[in-house]
Amino acid sequence: MSITFDPKKQSFILETRETSYQMMVDEKGYLLHLHYGAKVDGLSDHLLTFKDHGFSVNPYSAGEDRTYTLDALPQEFPFQGSGDFRSPAFMVKDATGTIGCDLHYAGYTIETGKYALPGLPAVYALYSDENVQSLTIELKEERLGLSVKLLYGVLPEKDIITRSAIVEHCGDAPVSVEKFQTAVLDFQYGTYDLLVFHGQHGYERQLQRTKVGHTRQAVGSTRGYSSHQYNPFVILAEQSTSEGAGRCWSMQFVYSGSFLAEAEKDQFSQTRLQMGLTEEGLSYELLPGERLVAPEVILSFSGSGFGKLSRNHHRVIRENVCRGVWKDRPRPVLINSWEAFLFDFDGDRLLNFAEEARDLGIDMMVLDDGWFGSRDDDNQALGDWFVNEEKLGGTLGELSAAIHNLPMKFGLWVEPEMVSENSRLYEAHPDWALSIPGKKPTRGRNQLVLDYSRKEVVDSIFDAICKVLDSAEVDYLKWDANRSISDIHSESTLPGKLLYDYMLGLYDFLERLTQRYPNMLIEGCSGGGGRFDAGMLYYTPQIWCSDNTDAVDRLYIQYGTSFGYPTSAVGAHVSVCPNQQNGKITPFETRATVAMAGTFGYELDPSELTEEEKAAVREQIARFKQYATLIQQGDYYRLSSPFTDKVTAWAIHARDRSESLVSVVYFPIRGIAGNAPTRYLRVGGLDPDALYVVGDTGLTLSGSMLGEVGFPLPVPQFDYQSLQYYLKRV
Ligand code: GLA
C-alpha cells in the first residue's frame, strides 16, 4: 500500500520507494504537514511544538489556549483567515468583498490508480507502474459553503507524488477565488537554497541558486504563458546539496499559463515552498454549483543530490506525462526551413531543399513560417490558415506528395493562437482578438492574441487548421506562439477568469488535435522555449528548446533545462556559423554533439554546405541513429556544469547500464594548448562492478573506477572542441 490512514492518530502516510510524505488532522480539525523526505519508520508528529508565540493569533477553537497558532504550525493547505500570516495557498472573497475562510477536515477517500483532471493535463499511470494510488482529502468551509478537495497521486516506483486541488461551491452566494496554490511544503527547520531557472527569449532556463533568507522570494509569470523568463520548475535544497549528494525537493507545474512559485522564511525560521496559479490577475468567480481545479504539481525528493532528483522528473515526464505513438519511438531527424530561408522560398526551392536533405540522410522536411495567406514577413496574415498556392506553385497536398516520394516525411509550422491585424480573419472578426474596449491593444511581433476562452474562436481555428492538415499528408506539426498575453478582457468571461479559461481553450484544441491525428508528431514552441513546461509535454512530446541555436549558449540552456526535463523533450538542431542569433563560430562537430542531447535535426540550407560538411552531416546522422534510443530513453547524468567547469560534460546511461554515451565540450583554454593542464572526467552512475570499454581510448575500466577515479581527457586542439565516448559493458 502506498497510502495509509491511521484512524487513531488521524494521520496519512504516502510512501514511495525512497520517500515518505506525512500529514495529520489535529484535534481542532486542521490538516498539518509533518514530513516529506526520506522514508522513515513512524509518524513525525513529535516535531510539533506548542508555546505562546508573541503576536501570533489563535483560532477560536483553541479557546484560551495561546500556545496553539497556525502562524507557527506546518500546514498542508494554508488559507487566509486562519491566523497564519505567511503567504497562504488559498484566498477566497465573498459577495461583500470580505476575504477570509476557515477550512476544516471533513473526510478522505483512497483509490487505486492515478486521478485525472478533466480538461487539464496531468500525470497518468502506466500498467507497469505498481501500487499507484490516489488520495482525496476533503476540507470544508462552512460559512461560504465550499468544499476543497486536496488530491494526491502516489507513484511509488518513480518516487513521485502529484498534487492538485478542486474547490467546489456548494453554498448559495457567489464567491471569488483570489489565490489558489496547488502544493505547499512547510519545513519546520533548516537553511535552504532556492534554485530557479530564469532567462529571456533566446536564453532560457539559466540556473540561479540563492539562499532563502527572511524575505519572500517569488518567481513566476503573468504573461499568460509559463514564459522564457521563469520556468515553472523550482528546487529547494539544503545548502550543502550538490549534484550527487544532499537533500532537495522539487515542484514542477503541469500547466502552461501564468504561475507563481514562492519560498518564504518566516519569523521562526521555518520555510514554506509553494507553487500554483499566479495570484496577480486571478479573481475566479464561482457561482453555486461551479468548481475550479488547481493545475497539477509534480513533487519529488532526493536524498542524494540534484542528479537523482532530475532523473525522477525525466522518467515521470517521459513515461507518465508524454503520450501518443511518438512517446517512445525514435523521432525523425528533421531539417527545418526557418534558418535556411526565413520567408523567402517557393515550391521549387523547398523541393530542392528536401532533396538535398534526403541525400544527406535526413528523414523529414519541415516547412516553417510563410506558407499561408499573404505571409511574406512577420507583420501579417496570422489567422489566415489557407495555403498560399501561388507561392508554393501548387497545393500543399502536391508538395507533401512530392516530398513523400523522395521519400521523406513532411512537417508544417502553425501559430494558431494569434492573429495579425493585417489579415482576413481580423477583418472578419476584430472582436476575436484580446483587447480592452477604449484602449488600443499592445502589439507583440506586430500580432494580437486570439481569445481562446471563447469556444467559437477555438472551434473556428481548429476547423481551419484541420482543413489544411486534411489536404496533405502532414507527419509533424510545429505549434508556435510568439508573444505574451496582455489586454485581459473578453466578451465571454470575467477578466479574473480569462487567463485560466484561455488555457482550458488551448488544451481543448490540443486534445482534439491529438485525437484526430494520433500519428502526427507535434513539437511545441513559443519563440523557442517560452512555453517549455510539463503541461505542453502532455500534448507535444518535444518542444523547441530555444530560438538560440548557438552550441555554446545551448550548453547553458540545455544544462538548465535538464534539471526538470528529459532529453526526449528537448528540440535541438545543428545550424550554420556564424550563428544567426549571436554571431558565434563553433566547430561543426560540437554543434552536432550538443544537438545530440536532444531530438536532433538541422536548421540550415544543405546546398550551402561544402562536400566535407556534407560528409560530416551523413556521419553525424548515422551516429545519432545508432544512439537514438539510448539518448531518448536513457538516464541522464550531468558530469559538470558550464557555469563553473572548464569542460561541460554529460552522460546518458542505458537503463540496464549496458552502455553509455558520454559527451564533452571544452571551453577555450588560455595560453598554449599543448602546455595546458590535463583535464579528467569522472562518470558516475554506471554499474560499479561491471567493466566498460571507454570509446577508442584503449581503456577498459570498471564502473566504480569511472565513477570514483575517472580518466584523463586529451588536450584539446581548438576552442569548443567536443568529444563523444561510447561506453560498452564487456
Ligand atoms: C518563432 C520560432 C522559430 C520560427 C519563427 C517563425 O520565433 O521559435 O523557430 O518558427 O517563430 O516565425
XYZ file of C-alpha atoms and ligand atoms in Angstrom:
742
model
C 0.000 0.000 0.000
C 1.405 3.363 -0.877
C -1.180 5.371 1.118
C -2.205 4.572 4.686
C -4.569 6.294 7.085
C -4.223 5.729 10.802
C -7.658 6.386 12.365
C -6.189 6.624 15.874
C -3.715 9.316 15.005
C -5.824 10.682 12.137
C -2.674 10.636 10.067
C -1.893 9.963 6.428
C 1.362 8.439 5.201
C 2.159 8.379 1.489
C 5.119 6.188 0.618
C 7.249 5.778 -2.461
C 10.312 3.582 -2.885
C 12.605 6.067 -1.141
C 10.344 8.787 0.231
C 7.624 9.354 2.745
C 5.045 12.155 2.915
C 3.194 12.596 6.176
C 0.330 14.715 7.444
C -2.257 14.586 10.189
C -5.546 16.074 11.225
C -5.172 17.609 14.673
C -7.820 17.698 17.380
C -9.072 21.066 16.139
C -9.692 19.654 12.688
C -6.782 21.387 10.937
C -4.662 19.479 8.457
C -0.985 19.732 9.389
C 2.007 18.787 7.266
C 4.549 16.629 9.066
C 7.254 15.338 6.752
C 8.301 14.987 3.138
C 11.687 13.423 2.623
C 13.475 10.131 3.073
C 11.452 7.126 4.165
C 11.223 6.889 7.944
C 9.605 4.491 10.392
C 6.751 6.010 12.327
C 4.957 9.333 12.320
C 6.892 12.542 12.889
C 4.178 14.262 14.944
C 6.702 14.667 17.772
C 8.120 17.584 15.771
C 5.090 19.692 16.618
C 5.804 22.056 19.489
C 3.422 24.417 21.246
C 4.223 27.584 23.129
C 2.877 31.073 23.486
C 4.226 32.915 20.454
C 4.077 36.688 20.874
C 1.833 38.411 18.351
C 0.555 35.224 16.831
C -3.198 34.869 16.888
C -5.102 31.759 17.915
C -8.106 30.147 16.256
C -11.350 30.451 18.206
C -11.490 26.711 18.693
C -8.281 26.933 20.750
C -10.313 28.605 23.486
C -7.951 30.381 25.844
C -5.003 28.272 24.807
C -2.454 30.766 23.474
C 0.019 28.065 22.520
C -1.978 26.922 19.523
C -1.389 29.110 16.487
C -1.434 28.264 12.804
C 1.151 31.017 12.368
C 3.758 28.590 13.661
C 2.399 25.162 12.736
C 3.369 23.396 9.487
C 0.324 23.316 7.254
C -0.802 21.241 4.364
C -3.023 23.834 2.721
C -2.694 27.228 4.423
C -5.587 29.625 3.908
C -6.104 33.285 4.511
C -8.180 33.857 7.614
C -6.644 31.191 9.819
C -4.260 33.434 11.693
C -1.311 32.209 9.643
C 0.225 35.402 8.296
C 2.661 33.688 5.974
C 1.837 33.555 2.291
C -1.353 31.476 2.003
C -2.246 28.905 -0.614
C -5.923 29.792 -0.650
C -7.796 33.080 -0.512
C -11.483 33.431 -1.211
C -13.636 36.562 -1.317
C -17.348 36.567 -0.538
C -20.062 38.685 -2.164
C -19.384 41.580 0.268
C -15.712 41.709 -0.738
C -14.600 40.150 2.541
C -11.660 37.765 2.351
C -11.314 35.086 4.999
C -12.230 31.480 5.466
C -11.769 28.570 7.820
C -11.079 25.158 6.324
C -11.604 22.071 8.429
C -11.036 18.443 7.689
C -14.154 16.616 6.530
C -13.024 13.189 5.308
C -10.918 11.240 2.868
C -11.013 8.573 0.175
C -8.253 6.351 -1.153
C -8.493 4.918 -4.646
C -6.421 2.617 -6.790
C -4.731 4.284 -9.757
C -3.986 7.888 -10.559
C -6.717 10.561 -10.539
C -7.262 12.513 -13.777
C -8.108 16.187 -14.164
C -10.760 16.784 -16.807
C -9.694 19.489 -19.248
C -6.212 19.797 -17.781
C -3.000 17.858 -18.415
C -1.999 15.507 -15.601
C 0.308 12.606 -14.831
C -1.228 9.243 -15.677
C -0.230 5.783 -14.514
C 1.073 3.014 -16.772
C 0.033 -0.612 -16.408
C 3.609 -1.284 -15.373
C 3.540 1.318 -12.578
C 2.940 -0.723 -9.445
C 0.779 0.219 -6.462
C -0.275 3.599 -7.786
C -2.902 5.139 -5.517
C -4.717 8.429 -5.171
C -5.834 10.133 -2.010
C -8.521 12.808 -1.738
C -8.743 14.795 1.474
C -11.790 16.965 1.795
C -11.766 20.251 3.696
C -14.948 22.216 4.296
C -15.608 25.911 4.722
C -18.964 26.217 6.427
C -19.740 29.925 6.170
C -19.297 30.071 2.402
C -20.413 26.549 1.639
C -17.173 25.488 -0.029
C -15.634 22.093 -0.348
C -11.913 21.943 -1.087
C -10.616 18.583 -2.184
C -6.860 18.057 -1.988
C -5.712 15.385 -4.426
C -2.550 13.311 -4.074
C -1.254 10.811 -6.615
C 1.464 8.424 -5.472
C 3.756 6.711 -7.997
C 5.885 4.591 -5.664
C 8.368 3.198 -8.197
C 9.099 6.640 -9.613
C 9.480 8.460 -6.262
C 6.862 10.906 -7.436
C 3.911 12.436 -5.625
C 1.487 14.624 -7.544
C -0.830 17.227 -6.120
C -3.906 19.027 -7.290
C -6.927 20.597 -5.609
C -10.529 21.271 -6.510
C -12.693 23.906 -4.926
C -16.424 23.285 -5.299
C -19.055 25.822 -4.453
C -21.897 24.159 -2.550
C -23.256 27.353 -0.999
C -25.692 29.865 -2.368
C -23.964 33.234 -2.847
C -21.234 33.859 -5.416
C -17.623 33.832 -4.187
C -14.391 34.504 -5.965
C -11.149 32.631 -5.594
C -8.310 35.148 -5.240
C -5.428 32.762 -4.712
C -5.222 29.027 -5.328
C -1.836 27.382 -4.969
C -1.665 23.692 -5.763
C 1.094 22.484 -3.498
C 2.705 23.707 -0.309
C 5.601 22.277 1.651
C 6.289 23.628 5.139
C 9.692 22.872 6.651
C 9.918 23.393 10.397
C 13.649 23.955 10.467
C 16.689 24.106 8.181
C 18.530 26.556 5.964
C 17.777 26.294 2.308
C 18.687 27.477 -1.148
C 16.154 28.072 -3.875
C 17.093 27.029 -7.407
C 15.162 28.755 -10.180
C 15.520 28.705 -13.943
C 15.300 32.228 -15.305
C 16.013 33.655 -18.720
C 14.842 35.629 -21.691
C 13.966 34.962 -25.307
C 16.954 33.120 -26.767
C 18.491 32.392 -23.366
C 16.052 30.306 -21.388
C 16.360 28.327 -18.144
C 19.563 29.735 -16.690
C 20.206 28.272 -13.255
C 20.218 30.656 -10.305
C 20.821 29.384 -6.777
C 20.185 31.765 -3.894
C 19.796 31.433 -0.159
C 16.267 31.646 1.179
C 16.539 34.430 3.748
C 13.990 36.324 5.750
C 12.091 37.525 2.786
C 9.527 36.140 0.425
C 11.154 35.069 -2.820
C 8.748 34.719 -5.697
C 9.221 33.737 -9.310
C 6.545 33.216 -11.875
C 4.871 34.518 -14.939
C 2.000 36.913 -15.516
C 2.394 36.633 -19.296
C -0.351 34.089 -19.829
C 2.376 31.559 -20.742
C 4.793 29.763 -18.499
C 7.404 32.081 -20.111
C 11.042 32.383 -21.167
C 11.673 34.446 -18.039
C 10.990 31.817 -15.342
C 10.313 28.151 -15.785
C 7.570 26.524 -13.691
C 10.085 24.204 -12.078
C 11.860 25.031 -8.822
C 14.056 23.198 -6.350
C 14.558 23.800 -2.659
C 17.817 22.341 -1.407
C 19.851 22.180 1.736
C 22.831 24.432 1.389
C 25.347 21.632 1.098
C 23.380 19.786 -1.581
C 25.273 19.105 -4.789
C 24.793 17.112 -7.960
C 25.499 13.813 -6.250
C 24.732 14.341 -2.552
C 22.318 16.060 -0.197
C 18.617 16.663 0.242
C 16.496 18.513 -2.301
C 12.806 18.914 -3.112
C 11.247 19.923 -6.423
C 7.976 21.321 -7.685
C 7.039 21.146 -11.344
C 3.842 22.697 -12.655
C 1.877 20.668 -15.200
C 0.471 23.858 -16.648
C 1.467 26.235 -19.442
C -0.032 29.512 -18.268
C 0.883 32.129 -15.695
C 2.193 30.713 -12.441
C 3.689 31.597 -9.101
C 6.329 29.808 -7.038
C 7.185 31.204 -3.629
C 9.786 30.449 -0.991
C 9.475 32.183 2.341
C 11.448 32.033 5.553
C 9.200 33.100 8.399
C 9.751 34.773 11.773
C 10.564 31.432 13.394
C 12.979 30.492 10.563
C 10.551 27.955 9.158
C 10.473 27.695 5.373
C 7.455 27.460 3.108
C 7.669 26.470 -0.555
C 4.608 26.629 -2.760
C 3.540 26.602 -6.383
C 0.361 27.233 -8.313
C -1.631 29.723 -10.321
C -0.387 33.265 -10.121
C -2.462 35.418 -7.840
C -1.940 38.542 -9.951
C -4.978 38.889 -12.183
C -6.710 35.849 -10.695
C -10.155 36.542 -9.343
C -12.107 33.474 -10.281
C -15.793 33.878 -9.659
C -17.610 30.699 -8.657
C -21.361 30.558 -8.760
C -23.190 27.955 -6.683
C -22.548 24.546 -8.229
C -19.353 25.614 -10.024
C -15.816 24.474 -9.354
C -12.224 25.391 -10.066
C -9.396 22.887 -10.493
C -5.858 23.802 -9.474
C -3.467 22.504 -12.154
C -1.213 19.673 -11.088
C 2.185 19.982 -9.422
C 4.676 17.114 -9.563
C 6.729 16.744 -6.379
C 9.873 14.788 -5.866
C 12.527 14.420 -3.206
C 16.094 13.212 -3.466
C 18.373 12.497 -0.557
C 21.305 12.086 -2.922
C 21.525 15.326 -4.835
C 20.157 17.044 -7.902
C 21.107 14.326 -10.385
C 18.721 11.815 -8.852
C 16.002 14.453 -8.481
C 16.280 15.323 -12.192
C 16.147 11.687 -13.245
C 12.923 11.264 -11.232
C 11.403 14.106 -13.247
C 12.830 12.832 -16.534
C 11.172 9.467 -16.041
C 7.795 10.760 -14.975
C 7.684 13.279 -17.838
C 8.830 10.735 -20.411
C 6.625 7.882 -19.244
C 3.661 9.414 -17.398
C 3.157 12.855 -18.950
C 4.047 12.480 -22.640
C 1.501 10.480 -24.632
C 0.894 9.133 -28.098
C 2.752 6.971 -30.560
C 5.849 9.212 -30.590
C 6.383 8.978 -26.865
C 8.863 6.078 -27.116
C 9.528 5.960 -30.848
C 12.818 7.354 -32.165
C 11.922 10.779 -33.525
C 12.686 11.640 -37.157
C 15.862 13.625 -37.863
C 14.390 16.770 -39.337
C 15.509 19.755 -41.329
C 13.627 22.994 -40.744
C 13.306 25.719 -43.369
C 13.324 28.659 -40.927
C 17.025 29.495 -40.545
C 17.619 28.397 -44.158
C 15.063 30.656 -45.897
C 13.008 32.622 -43.357
C 10.072 33.711 -45.577
C 11.968 33.573 -48.857
C 11.022 30.329 -50.634
C 8.836 28.848 -53.333
C 7.797 25.299 -54.172
C 10.910 24.530 -56.254
C 13.262 25.843 -53.636
C 11.546 23.731 -50.974
C 11.698 20.609 -53.103
C 15.404 21.104 -53.848
C 15.966 21.727 -50.153
C 14.199 18.471 -49.309
C 16.081 16.519 -51.988
C 19.454 17.743 -50.781
C 18.464 16.912 -47.209
C 17.308 13.448 -48.211
C 20.689 12.829 -49.842
C 22.318 13.592 -46.515
C 20.135 11.048 -44.703
C 17.635 13.453 -43.132
C 14.179 11.918 -42.502
C 11.814 14.853 -42.565
C 11.480 18.318 -44.096
C 9.627 20.898 -42.018
C 8.081 23.865 -43.767
C 8.212 26.658 -41.202
C 6.512 30.054 -41.244
C 5.410 31.710 -44.518
C 3.293 29.113 -46.371
C -0.171 30.594 -45.756
C -2.230 33.674 -46.619
C -0.064 36.634 -47.603
C 2.573 35.770 -45.015
C 5.788 37.051 -46.613
C 7.067 38.689 -43.443
C 6.108 38.571 -39.796
C 3.743 41.542 -39.868
C 0.725 39.919 -41.402
C -1.619 37.054 -42.190
C -1.645 35.168 -38.893
C -5.112 33.682 -38.675
C -5.412 33.151 -42.440
C -4.944 29.404 -42.369
C -5.215 28.714 -46.078
C -2.333 27.662 -48.275
C -0.594 30.256 -50.448
C -0.671 28.059 -53.553
C 0.813 30.764 -55.722
C 3.943 30.855 -53.546
C 4.165 27.070 -53.311
C 3.434 26.660 -57.027
C 0.709 24.133 -56.236
C -1.334 22.715 -53.411
C 0.074 21.617 -50.092
C -1.118 18.126 -50.981
C 1.081 18.181 -54.088
C 4.096 19.451 -52.186
C 3.716 16.880 -49.422
C 3.226 14.111 -52.018
C 6.416 15.168 -53.842
C 8.319 15.122 -50.566
C 6.908 11.744 -49.573
C 8.024 10.484 -52.984
C 11.666 11.282 -52.230
C 10.935 9.544 -49.768
C 10.799 11.896 -46.803
C 8.350 12.846 -44.115
C 6.719 16.243 -44.221
C 6.113 18.724 -41.383
C 4.383 22.078 -41.094
C 4.530 25.149 -38.826
C 1.431 26.823 -37.388
C 0.728 29.561 -34.844
C -2.959 29.023 -34.081
C -3.398 31.299 -31.060
C -2.537 34.507 -32.895
C -3.977 36.995 -35.358
C -2.372 39.784 -37.396
C -4.378 42.978 -37.744
C -3.478 42.763 -41.403
C -5.368 39.541 -42.069
C -8.709 38.394 -43.413
C -9.523 36.823 -40.061
C -9.098 40.123 -38.232
C -11.122 41.929 -40.864
C -13.981 39.472 -40.325
C -13.702 39.118 -36.526
C -11.832 42.019 -34.905
C -13.521 41.139 -31.591
C -11.799 37.728 -31.539
C -8.512 39.388 -30.580
C -7.980 40.172 -26.915
C -8.282 43.893 -26.336
C -9.762 46.267 -23.790
C -12.630 48.427 -25.105
C -11.494 52.041 -25.452
C -7.784 51.133 -25.174
C -5.520 50.375 -28.098
C -4.091 46.870 -27.631
C -0.385 46.216 -27.162
C 1.287 44.514 -30.108
C 3.951 41.816 -29.911
C 5.800 40.925 -33.106
C 3.020 43.030 -34.621
C 0.395 40.497 -33.690
C -2.520 40.135 -31.289
C -3.652 37.147 -29.251
C -6.898 35.364 -30.053
C -9.402 34.935 -27.265
C -9.088 31.214 -26.598
C -11.512 31.466 -23.694
C -14.218 31.677 -26.385
C -15.323 28.351 -27.740
C -16.360 29.725 -31.130
C -12.839 31.114 -31.628
C -11.157 27.821 -30.726
C -13.618 25.860 -32.877
C -13.176 28.087 -35.896
C -9.353 27.978 -35.832
C -9.484 24.245 -35.147
C -11.608 23.731 -38.264
C -9.338 25.924 -40.402
C -6.162 24.107 -39.280
C -7.801 20.680 -39.756
C -8.799 21.656 -43.287
C -5.156 22.355 -44.096
C -3.970 19.160 -42.404
C -6.597 17.107 -44.213
C -5.487 18.500 -47.571
C -1.996 16.989 -47.327
C -0.008 14.245 -45.668
C 1.404 16.034 -42.630
C 3.578 13.903 -40.340
C 4.622 16.636 -37.936
C 3.294 19.946 -36.702
C 5.294 22.713 -35.042
C 2.894 24.615 -32.756
C 4.255 28.099 -32.155
C 3.079 31.063 -30.049
C 5.096 34.215 -30.421
C 4.027 36.803 -27.888
C 2.930 37.239 -24.282
C -0.724 37.880 -23.488
C -1.864 41.306 -22.399
C -5.115 43.292 -22.704
C -7.046 40.973 -20.439
C -10.631 41.489 -21.450
C -13.063 39.107 -23.073
C -16.610 39.088 -24.333
C -17.165 35.676 -22.824
C -15.608 35.600 -19.399
C -14.578 37.839 -16.489
C -11.055 39.326 -16.557
C -10.135 37.391 -13.382
C -11.011 34.113 -15.130
C -9.664 34.862 -18.581
C -6.082 33.553 -18.442
C -7.180 30.274 -16.851
C -10.085 29.833 -19.274
C -7.688 30.625 -22.160
C -5.558 27.669 -21.106
C -8.616 25.410 -20.988
C -9.383 26.509 -24.562
C -5.811 25.803 -25.673
C -5.767 22.390 -24.015
C -9.148 21.554 -25.551
C -7.754 22.374 -29.017
C -4.620 20.317 -28.434
C -6.585 17.378 -27.032
C -8.879 17.294 -30.057
C -5.892 17.656 -32.385
C -4.009 14.736 -30.844
C -7.128 12.574 -31.009
C -7.870 13.417 -34.618
C -4.253 12.985 -35.805
C -2.874 10.296 -33.493
C 0.112 9.574 -35.734
C 1.218 13.177 -36.142
C 4.223 14.239 -34.080
C 3.644 17.676 -32.551
C 6.538 19.859 -31.406
C 5.706 22.717 -29.063
C 7.338 26.110 -29.477
C 6.891 29.630 -28.201
C 9.600 31.816 -29.660
C 11.797 28.804 -28.852
C 11.388 27.794 -25.220
C 8.816 30.300 -23.929
C 6.345 27.560 -23.074
C 8.666 24.728 -22.138
C 6.619 23.033 -19.430
C 5.094 19.738 -18.355
C 1.627 20.941 -19.398
C 2.612 21.247 -23.059
C 4.510 17.963 -22.900
C 1.204 16.172 -22.276
C 0.266 17.090 -25.867
C 3.633 17.625 -27.582
C 6.357 15.140 -26.610
C 9.071 17.567 -27.725
C 9.464 21.344 -27.545
C 11.831 23.639 -29.476
C 14.187 24.418 -26.628
C 15.311 27.879 -27.731
C 15.495 30.087 -30.805
C 19.169 30.345 -29.923
C 20.916 27.538 -31.835
C 24.484 28.532 -30.922
C 26.148 25.441 -29.470
C 27.844 27.269 -26.595
C 24.749 29.162 -25.459
C 22.844 25.917 -25.836
C 25.199 24.271 -23.316
C 23.862 26.637 -20.659
C 20.252 26.490 -21.872
C 20.197 22.705 -22.094
C 22.051 22.357 -18.774
C 19.290 24.335 -17.011
C 16.576 22.537 -18.954
C 17.985 19.156 -17.900
C 17.149 19.799 -14.241
C 13.447 19.257 -14.876
C 13.066 17.847 -18.379
C 14.326 14.783 -20.287
C 16.428 14.897 -23.475
C 13.471 13.374 -25.351
C 11.666 16.702 -24.841
C 14.498 18.983 -25.974
C 14.213 20.214 -29.578
C 17.825 20.794 -30.697
C 19.275 21.419 -34.179
C 22.601 21.997 -35.884
C 22.715 25.401 -37.594
C 25.233 27.423 -39.625
C 28.070 29.639 -38.451
C 28.438 32.489 -37.775
C 25.346 31.717 -35.740
C 22.276 33.707 -36.821
C 21.393 34.720 -33.278
C 24.705 35.655 -31.711
C 27.317 35.591 -34.471
C 29.434 32.960 -32.679
C 31.575 30.455 -34.549
C 31.802 26.956 -33.152
C 33.108 23.711 -34.651
C 30.587 21.804 -36.776
C 31.153 18.649 -34.773
C 30.439 20.478 -31.496
C 27.134 21.732 -32.860
C 26.197 18.109 -33.557
C 27.393 16.890 -30.142
C 25.211 19.498 -28.423
C 22.164 18.836 -30.630
C 22.508 15.127 -29.823
C 21.480 15.994 -26.248
C 18.028 16.472 -27.734
C 15.802 15.391 -30.589
C 18.472 16.229 -33.224
C 17.976 17.867 -36.585
C 19.257 20.632 -38.847
C 18.329 24.256 -39.369
C 20.380 25.248 -42.434
C 20.436 25.155 -46.233
C 22.265 21.964 -47.291
C 23.036 23.435 -50.717
C 25.401 25.853 -48.985
C 27.427 23.141 -47.263
C 30.876 22.119 -48.510
C 31.426 18.499 -49.548
C 33.390 17.996 -46.349
C 30.488 19.342 -44.268
C 28.040 17.153 -46.174
C 30.128 14.119 -45.348
C 30.152 15.228 -41.728
C 26.337 15.531 -41.716
C 25.979 12.000 -43.109
C 28.283 10.670 -40.428
C 26.536 12.650 -37.655
C 23.132 11.316 -38.654
C 24.373 7.746 -38.814
C 25.941 8.202 -35.376
C 22.817 9.795 -33.902
C 20.640 6.982 -35.214
C 22.916 4.439 -33.634
C 22.420 6.115 -30.245
C 18.877 7.458 -30.703
C 17.112 5.059 -28.325
C 19.838 5.415 -25.708
C 19.636 9.223 -25.903
C 15.853 9.285 -25.832
C 15.281 6.747 -23.072
C 18.496 6.557 -21.083
C 19.319 8.024 -17.663
C 20.857 11.475 -17.884
C 23.858 12.432 -15.751
C 25.270 15.943 -15.593
C 29.019 15.371 -15.180
C 29.977 19.042 -14.932
C 28.479 22.495 -15.220
C 29.089 25.111 -17.945
C 28.755 27.737 -15.203
C 31.735 26.525 -13.171
C 33.809 23.979 -15.075
C 36.359 24.069 -17.900
C 34.603 21.308 -19.738
C 30.885 20.723 -19.936
C 30.136 17.026 -19.896
C 27.102 14.816 -19.623
C 26.387 11.132 -19.979
C 23.353 9.123 -20.930
C 23.405 5.611 -19.474
C 21.181 2.810 -20.707
C 18.643 1.898 -18.050
C 20.331 -1.507 -17.629
C 23.788 0.140 -17.592
C 24.947 -1.944 -20.561
C 26.125 1.131 -22.468
C 26.502 4.883 -22.192
C 27.166 7.885 -24.376
C 29.452 10.459 -22.774
C 29.724 13.909 -24.378
C 32.310 16.553 -23.589
C 32.727 20.147 -24.800
C 35.910 22.061 -23.905
C 35.722 25.725 -23.086
C 38.528 27.923 -24.533
C 41.917 27.471 -22.952
C 44.103 30.434 -22.195
C 47.769 30.062 -23.174
C 49.267 27.354 -25.345
C 47.054 24.323 -25.847
C 49.959 21.872 -25.810
C 51.006 23.143 -22.401
C 47.528 23.026 -20.921
C 46.866 21.018 -17.782
C 45.256 17.653 -18.333
C 41.560 17.540 -17.556
C 39.972 14.474 -16.007
C 36.433 13.234 -16.159
C 34.522 11.105 -13.683
C 31.495 9.230 -14.991
C 29.238 8.268 -12.101
C 26.108 6.150 -12.141
C 27.409 3.118 -14.059
C 27.316 -0.431 -12.735
C 30.240 -0.287 -10.267
C 31.099 -3.968 -10.696
C 30.959 -4.071 -14.491
C 33.820 -3.358 -16.894
C 33.394 -0.819 -19.674
C 35.337 -0.224 -22.863
C 35.797 3.548 -22.981
C 35.334 4.621 -26.611
C 38.577 4.351 -28.580
C 40.807 5.382 -25.667
C 42.099 1.823 -25.331
C 40.918 1.859 -21.702
C 38.678 -0.765 -20.115
C 37.622 0.422 -16.687
C 35.154 -0.673 -14.040
C 32.072 1.389 -13.321
C 33.474 2.114 -9.874
C 36.777 3.282 -11.376
C 34.962 5.502 -13.858
C 32.784 6.980 -11.110
C 35.384 7.452 -8.379
C 38.689 7.929 -10.213
C 37.746 8.876 -13.750
C 40.017 9.043 -16.777
C 42.153 11.725 -18.466
C 40.799 13.722 -21.389
C 43.086 14.528 -24.331
C 44.477 18.039 -24.755
C 42.015 19.968 -26.926
C 43.244 21.189 -30.293
C 40.885 24.149 -30.669
C 38.287 26.147 -28.749
C 34.978 24.444 -28.045
C 36.219 21.116 -29.334
C 33.866 18.293 -28.465
C 34.314 14.577 -27.915
C 31.955 11.675 -27.559
C 32.822 8.415 -25.856
C 30.665 5.378 -26.331
C 30.996 3.126 -23.301
C 30.138 -0.530 -23.705
C 29.901 -3.051 -20.875
C 32.068 -6.110 -21.534
C 9.472 31.557 -33.733
C 10.065 30.159 -33.641
C 11.041 29.963 -34.766
C 10.340 30.147 -36.083
C 9.674 31.506 -36.147
C 8.794 31.646 -37.372
O 10.409 32.520 -33.450
O 10.647 29.953 -32.397
O 11.631 28.689 -34.696
O 9.387 29.131 -36.246
O 8.869 31.753 -34.996
O 8.164 32.856 -37.431
